[in-house]
C-alpha cells in the first residue's frame, strides 16, 4: 500500500458543468502530490463524460469534517 492511502488527501476533484452561478460542481475524487513533487496521484470515484475537472486544495474546514 502506498503512502497516499495513509494520509489525508491534499486536493478534492470536481466535475464542473455550466458557467458562473449556474455551474454544477460534483465531487468525483481526491488527489495527493507525488513524493518527488512533480505530479499528483488521483483517486477517482467517477469519470465525467462532459464538462471539466477542477482540482481544489482541501481547506481546514473540509479536513475537520
Short mmCIF file of C-alpha atoms in Angstrom, two decimals:
data_model
loop_
_atom_site.label_atom_id
_atom_site.label_comp_id
_atom_site.label_asym_id
_atom_site.label_seq_id
_atom_site.Cartn_x
_atom_site.Cartn_y
_atom_site.Cartn_z
CA UNK A 1 0.00 0.00 0.00
CA UNK A 2 1.38 3.43 -0.89
CA UNK A 3 1.74 6.43 1.40
CA UNK A 4 -1.11 8.17 -0.44
CA UNK A 5 -3.58 5.75 1.17
CA UNK A 6 -2.48 6.56 4.72
CA UNK A 7 -2.53 10.37 4.51
CA UNK A 8 -5.46 12.72 4.10
CA UNK A 9 -5.80 13.95 0.52
CA UNK A 10 -4.44 17.41 -0.24
CA UNK A 11 -6.94 18.12 -3.03
CA UNK A 12 -10.55 17.34 -3.96
CA UNK A 13 -11.57 16.73 -7.56
CA UNK A 14 -14.82 18.02 -9.00
CA UNK A 15 -16.61 17.63 -12.31
CA UNK A 16 -17.93 21.06 -13.27
CA UNK A 17 -20.59 21.67 -15.91
CA UNK A 18 -22.02 25.07 -16.78
CA UNK A 19 -20.64 28.52 -16.04
CA UNK A 20 -20.73 31.13 -13.27
CA UNK A 21 -23.58 30.86 -10.75
CA UNK A 22 -25.35 28.15 -12.76
CA UNK A 23 -22.30 25.82 -12.68
CA UNK A 24 -22.87 22.38 -11.17
CA UNK A 25 -19.99 21.01 -9.06
CA UNK A 26 -19.95 17.25 -8.41
CA UNK A 27 -17.34 15.72 -6.08
CA UNK A 28 -15.63 12.91 -8.04
CA UNK A 29 -12.40 12.13 -6.16
CA UNK A 30 -9.24 13.20 -4.35
CA UNK A 31 -5.55 13.83 -5.12
CA UNK A 32 -2.17 13.81 -3.39
CA UNK A 33 1.15 15.29 -4.53
CA UNK A 34 3.70 12.63 -5.50
CA UNK A 35 6.77 12.12 -3.33
CA UNK A 36 9.06 13.83 -5.86
CA UNK A 37 6.70 16.82 -6.12
CA UNK A 38 6.49 16.55 -9.91
CA UNK A 39 2.92 15.26 -10.21
CA UNK A 40 -0.20 14.03 -8.47
CA UNK A 41 -1.80 10.70 -7.62
CA UNK A 42 -5.54 10.73 -8.33
CA UNK A 43 -8.26 8.55 -6.87
CA UNK A 44 -11.40 8.97 -9.00
CA UNK A 45 -14.84 7.70 -7.99
CA UNK A 46 -16.30 8.84 -11.32
CA UNK A 47 -15.04 9.98 -14.70
CA UNK A 48 -17.07 12.77 -16.31
CA UNK A 49 -18.07 12.47 -19.95
CA UNK A 50 -18.54 16.21 -20.36
CA UNK A 51 -17.61 19.42 -18.56
CA UNK A 52 -14.22 19.86 -16.93
CA UNK A 53 -12.33 18.52 -13.92
CA UNK A 54 -11.30 21.08 -11.28
CA UNK A 55 -8.78 20.29 -8.52
CA UNK A 56 -9.15 22.38 -5.36
CA UNK A 57 -7.00 22.43 -2.23
CA UNK A 58 -8.66 20.84 0.81
CA UNK A 59 -9.45 23.53 3.40
CA UNK A 60 -9.07 23.11 7.16
CA UNK A 61 -12.87 23.13 7.45
CA UNK A 62 -13.17 20.20 5.00
CA UNK A 63 -10.33 18.28 6.66
CA UNK A 64 -12.06 18.53 10.06
CA UNK A 65 -15.36 17.17 8.68
#
